[in-house]
PDB file of C-alpha atoms in Angstrom:
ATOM      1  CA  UNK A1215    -154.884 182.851  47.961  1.00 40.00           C
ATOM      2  CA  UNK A1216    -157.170 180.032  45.803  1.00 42.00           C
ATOM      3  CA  UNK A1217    -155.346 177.377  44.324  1.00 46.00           C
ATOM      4  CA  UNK A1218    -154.909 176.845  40.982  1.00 44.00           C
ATOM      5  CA  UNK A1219    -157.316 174.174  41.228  1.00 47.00           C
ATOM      6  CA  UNK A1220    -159.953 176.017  42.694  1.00 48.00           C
ATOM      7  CA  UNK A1221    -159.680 178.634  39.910  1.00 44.00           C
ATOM      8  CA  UNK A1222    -163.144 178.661  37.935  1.00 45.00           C
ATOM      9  CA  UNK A1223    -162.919 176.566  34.031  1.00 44.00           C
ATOM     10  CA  UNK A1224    -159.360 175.151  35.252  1.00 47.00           C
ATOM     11  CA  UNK A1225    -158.773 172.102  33.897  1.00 56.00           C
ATOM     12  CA  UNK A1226    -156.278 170.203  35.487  1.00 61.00           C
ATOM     13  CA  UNK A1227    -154.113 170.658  32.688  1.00 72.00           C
ATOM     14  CA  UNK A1228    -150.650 172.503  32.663  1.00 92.00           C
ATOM     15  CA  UNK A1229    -149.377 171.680  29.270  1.00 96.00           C
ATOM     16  CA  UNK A1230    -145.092 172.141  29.140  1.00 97.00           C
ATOM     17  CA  UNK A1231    -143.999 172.993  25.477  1.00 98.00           C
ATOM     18  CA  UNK A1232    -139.822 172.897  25.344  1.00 98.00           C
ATOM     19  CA  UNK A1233    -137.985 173.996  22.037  1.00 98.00           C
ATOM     20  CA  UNK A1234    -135.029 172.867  21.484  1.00 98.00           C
ATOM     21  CA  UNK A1235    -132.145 173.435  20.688  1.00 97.00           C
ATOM     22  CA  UNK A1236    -132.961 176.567  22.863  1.00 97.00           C
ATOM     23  CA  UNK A1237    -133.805 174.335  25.609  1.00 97.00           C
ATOM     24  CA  UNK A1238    -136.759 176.471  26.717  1.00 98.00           C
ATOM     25  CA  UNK A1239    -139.938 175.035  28.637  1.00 98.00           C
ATOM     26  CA  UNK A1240    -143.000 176.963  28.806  1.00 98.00           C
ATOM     27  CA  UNK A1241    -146.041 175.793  31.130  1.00 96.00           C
ATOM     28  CA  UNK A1242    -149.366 177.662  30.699  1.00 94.00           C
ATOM     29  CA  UNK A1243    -152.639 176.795  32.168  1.00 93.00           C
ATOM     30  CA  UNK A1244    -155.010 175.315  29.254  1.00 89.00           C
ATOM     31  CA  UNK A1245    -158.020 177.437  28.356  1.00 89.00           C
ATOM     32  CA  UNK A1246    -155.930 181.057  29.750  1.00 90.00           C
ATOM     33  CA  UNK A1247    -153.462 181.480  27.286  1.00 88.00           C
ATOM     34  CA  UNK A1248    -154.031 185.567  26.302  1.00 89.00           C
ATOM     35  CA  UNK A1249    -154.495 184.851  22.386  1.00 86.00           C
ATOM     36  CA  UNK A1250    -151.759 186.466  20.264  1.00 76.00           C
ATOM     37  CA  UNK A1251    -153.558 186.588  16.716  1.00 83.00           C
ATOM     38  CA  UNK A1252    -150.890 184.277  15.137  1.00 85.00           C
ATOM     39  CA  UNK A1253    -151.601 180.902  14.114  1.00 93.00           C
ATOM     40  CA  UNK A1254    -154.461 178.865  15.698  1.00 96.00           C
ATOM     41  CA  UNK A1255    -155.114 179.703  19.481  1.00 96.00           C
ATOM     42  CA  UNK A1256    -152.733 177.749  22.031  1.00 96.00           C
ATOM     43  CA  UNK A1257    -150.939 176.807  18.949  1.00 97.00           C
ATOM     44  CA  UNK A1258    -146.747 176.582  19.142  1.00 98.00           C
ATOM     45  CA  UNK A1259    -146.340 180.059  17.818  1.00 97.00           C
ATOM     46  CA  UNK A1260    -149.133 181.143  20.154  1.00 96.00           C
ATOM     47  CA  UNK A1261    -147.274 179.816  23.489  1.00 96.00           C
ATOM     48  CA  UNK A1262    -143.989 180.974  21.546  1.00 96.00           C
ATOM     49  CA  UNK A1263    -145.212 184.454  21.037  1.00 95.00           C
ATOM     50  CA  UNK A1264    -147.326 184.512  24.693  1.00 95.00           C
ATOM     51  CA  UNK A1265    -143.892 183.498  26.160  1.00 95.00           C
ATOM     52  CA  UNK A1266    -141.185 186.153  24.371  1.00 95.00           C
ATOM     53  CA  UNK A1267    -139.512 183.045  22.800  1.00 97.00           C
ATOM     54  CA  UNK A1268    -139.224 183.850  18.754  1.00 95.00           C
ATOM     55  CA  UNK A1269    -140.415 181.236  16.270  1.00 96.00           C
ATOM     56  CA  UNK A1270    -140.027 182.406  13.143  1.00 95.00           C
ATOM     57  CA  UNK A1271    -143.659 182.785  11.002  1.00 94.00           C
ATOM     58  CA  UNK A1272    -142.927 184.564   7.773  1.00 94.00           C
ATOM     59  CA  UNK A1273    -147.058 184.859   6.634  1.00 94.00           C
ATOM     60  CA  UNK A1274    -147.664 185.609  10.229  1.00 92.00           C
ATOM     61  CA  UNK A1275    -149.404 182.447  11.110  1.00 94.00           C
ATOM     62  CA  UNK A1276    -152.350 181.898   8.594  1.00 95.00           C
ATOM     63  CA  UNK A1277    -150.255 178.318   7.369  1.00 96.00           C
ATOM     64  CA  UNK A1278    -148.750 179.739   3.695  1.00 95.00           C
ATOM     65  CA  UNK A1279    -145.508 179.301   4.624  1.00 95.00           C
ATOM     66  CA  UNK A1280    -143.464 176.781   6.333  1.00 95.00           C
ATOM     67  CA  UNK A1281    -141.262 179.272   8.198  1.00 95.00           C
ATOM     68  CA  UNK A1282    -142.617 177.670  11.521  1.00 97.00           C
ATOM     69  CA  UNK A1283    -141.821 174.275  10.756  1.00 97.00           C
ATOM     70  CA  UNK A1284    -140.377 171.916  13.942  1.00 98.00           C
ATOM     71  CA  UNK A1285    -140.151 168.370  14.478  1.00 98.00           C
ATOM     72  CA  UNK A1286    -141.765 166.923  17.300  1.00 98.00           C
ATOM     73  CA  UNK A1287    -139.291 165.128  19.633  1.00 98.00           C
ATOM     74  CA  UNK A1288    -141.800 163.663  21.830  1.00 98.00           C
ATOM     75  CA  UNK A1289    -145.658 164.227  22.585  1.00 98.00           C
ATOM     76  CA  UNK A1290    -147.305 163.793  19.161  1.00 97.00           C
ATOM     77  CA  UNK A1291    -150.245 162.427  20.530  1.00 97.00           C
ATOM     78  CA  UNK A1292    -150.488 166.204  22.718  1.00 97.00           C
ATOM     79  CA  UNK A1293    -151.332 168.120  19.280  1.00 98.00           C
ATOM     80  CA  UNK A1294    -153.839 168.566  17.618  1.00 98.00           C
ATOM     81  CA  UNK A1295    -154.188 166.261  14.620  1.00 98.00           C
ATOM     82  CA  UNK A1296    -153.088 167.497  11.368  1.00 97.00           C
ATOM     83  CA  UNK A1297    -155.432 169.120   8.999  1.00 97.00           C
ATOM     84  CA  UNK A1298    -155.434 168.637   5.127  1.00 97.00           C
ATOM     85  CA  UNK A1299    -153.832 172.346   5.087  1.00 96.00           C
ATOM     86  CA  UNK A1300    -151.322 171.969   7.127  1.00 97.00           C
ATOM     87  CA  UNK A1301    -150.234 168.463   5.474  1.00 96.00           C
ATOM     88  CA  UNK A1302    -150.306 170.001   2.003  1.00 96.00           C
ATOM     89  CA  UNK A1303    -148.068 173.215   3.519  1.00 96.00           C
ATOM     90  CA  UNK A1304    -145.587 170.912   5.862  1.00 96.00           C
ATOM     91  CA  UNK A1305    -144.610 168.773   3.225  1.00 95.00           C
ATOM     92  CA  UNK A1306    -142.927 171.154   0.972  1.00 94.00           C
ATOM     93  CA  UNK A1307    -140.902 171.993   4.120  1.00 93.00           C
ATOM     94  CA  UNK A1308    -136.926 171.894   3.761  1.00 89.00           C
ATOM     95  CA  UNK A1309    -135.959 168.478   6.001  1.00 89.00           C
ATOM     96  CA  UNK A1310    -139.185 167.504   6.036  1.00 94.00           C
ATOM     97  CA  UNK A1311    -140.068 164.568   8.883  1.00 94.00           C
ATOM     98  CA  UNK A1312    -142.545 161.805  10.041  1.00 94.00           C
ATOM     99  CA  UNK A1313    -143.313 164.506  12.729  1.00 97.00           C
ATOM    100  CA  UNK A1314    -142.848 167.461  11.504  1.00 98.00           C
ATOM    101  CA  UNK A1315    -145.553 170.247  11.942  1.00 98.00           C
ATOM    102  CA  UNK A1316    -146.386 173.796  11.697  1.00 98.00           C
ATOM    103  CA  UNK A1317    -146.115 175.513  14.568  1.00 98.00           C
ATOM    104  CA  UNK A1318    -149.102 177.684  13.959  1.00 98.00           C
ATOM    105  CA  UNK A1319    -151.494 175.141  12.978  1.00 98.00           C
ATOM    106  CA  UNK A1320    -150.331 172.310  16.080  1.00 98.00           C
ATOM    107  CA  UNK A1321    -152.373 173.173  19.005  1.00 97.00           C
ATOM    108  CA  UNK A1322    -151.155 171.959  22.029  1.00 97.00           C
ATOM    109  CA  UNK A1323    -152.779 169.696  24.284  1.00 96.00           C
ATOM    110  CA  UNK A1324    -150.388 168.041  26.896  1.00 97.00           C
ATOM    111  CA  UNK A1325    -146.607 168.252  27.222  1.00 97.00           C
ATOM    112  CA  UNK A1326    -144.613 168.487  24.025  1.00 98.00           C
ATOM    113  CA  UNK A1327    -140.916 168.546  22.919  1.00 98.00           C
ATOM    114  CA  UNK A1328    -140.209 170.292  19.611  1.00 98.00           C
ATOM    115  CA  UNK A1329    -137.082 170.611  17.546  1.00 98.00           C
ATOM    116  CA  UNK A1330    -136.818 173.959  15.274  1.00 97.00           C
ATOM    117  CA  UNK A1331    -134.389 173.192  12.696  1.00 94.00           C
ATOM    118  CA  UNK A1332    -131.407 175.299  11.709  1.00 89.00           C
ATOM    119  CA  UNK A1333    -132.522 176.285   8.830  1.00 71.00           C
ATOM    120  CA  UNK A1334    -135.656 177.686  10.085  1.00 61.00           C
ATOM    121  CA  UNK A1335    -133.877 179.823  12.597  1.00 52.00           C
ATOM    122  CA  UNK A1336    -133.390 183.757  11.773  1.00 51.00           C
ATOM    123  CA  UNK A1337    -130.494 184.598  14.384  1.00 44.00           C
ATOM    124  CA  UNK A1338    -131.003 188.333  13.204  1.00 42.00           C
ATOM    125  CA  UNK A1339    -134.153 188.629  14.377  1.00 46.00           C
ATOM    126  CA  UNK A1340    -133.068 186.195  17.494  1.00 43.00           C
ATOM    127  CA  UNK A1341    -130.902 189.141  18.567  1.00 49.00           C
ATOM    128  CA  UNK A1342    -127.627 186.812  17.757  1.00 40.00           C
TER     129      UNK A1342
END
């Protein structure tokens, strides 16, 4: 069996996304991730949705809502930086942060810890 490392257009990268206050880590190998159609590609929503985890995304990614709103906990330097869009859409968010972001516009790029707060949470569609 190859190694990962061995594996053709592998990187070396193995970004870790964890939402809290779910507590759940997700690892997926940079450049592989199969691309959902939500958001921007290896964006939160796109591990989210990649890895069965639900963030909620009202306008089903395309940033005209703010529905997938978190607050990054640690790794802001591992997204992408924030677009004019995004900035204009984020800051009408409820609780809006220093680091809050979209999840379907932040693209990740190394290990990241994000925060989705209560408010944003739909524990209907959660299953709770």
């Amino acid at each position: 069996m190859p190694l990962i490392e061995d594996t053709p257009g592998y990187n070396g990268v193995l970004p870790k996304v964890t939402f809290l206050p779910a507590n759940e880590t997700f690892e997926f190998e940079s450049g592989k991730l199969p691309y959902k159609g939500h958001g921007k590609p290896e964006s939160l929503l796109d591990v989210a949705m990649n890895n069965g985890f639900h963030l909620e995304h009202a306008c089903g990614g395309s940033c005209a809502c703010t529905t997938c709103h978190v607050v990054v906990k640690q790794g802001v330097d591992n997204l992408s930086p924030m677009e004019d869009d995004e900035f204009d859409r984020v800051e009408q968010a409820s609780d809006f942060q220093l680091n809050s972001r979209l999840g379907c516009q932040a693209v990740v790029k190394g290990d990241v810890t994000v925060h989705i707060p209560a408010w944003n949470r739909n524990y209907v569609s959660e299953g709770h």
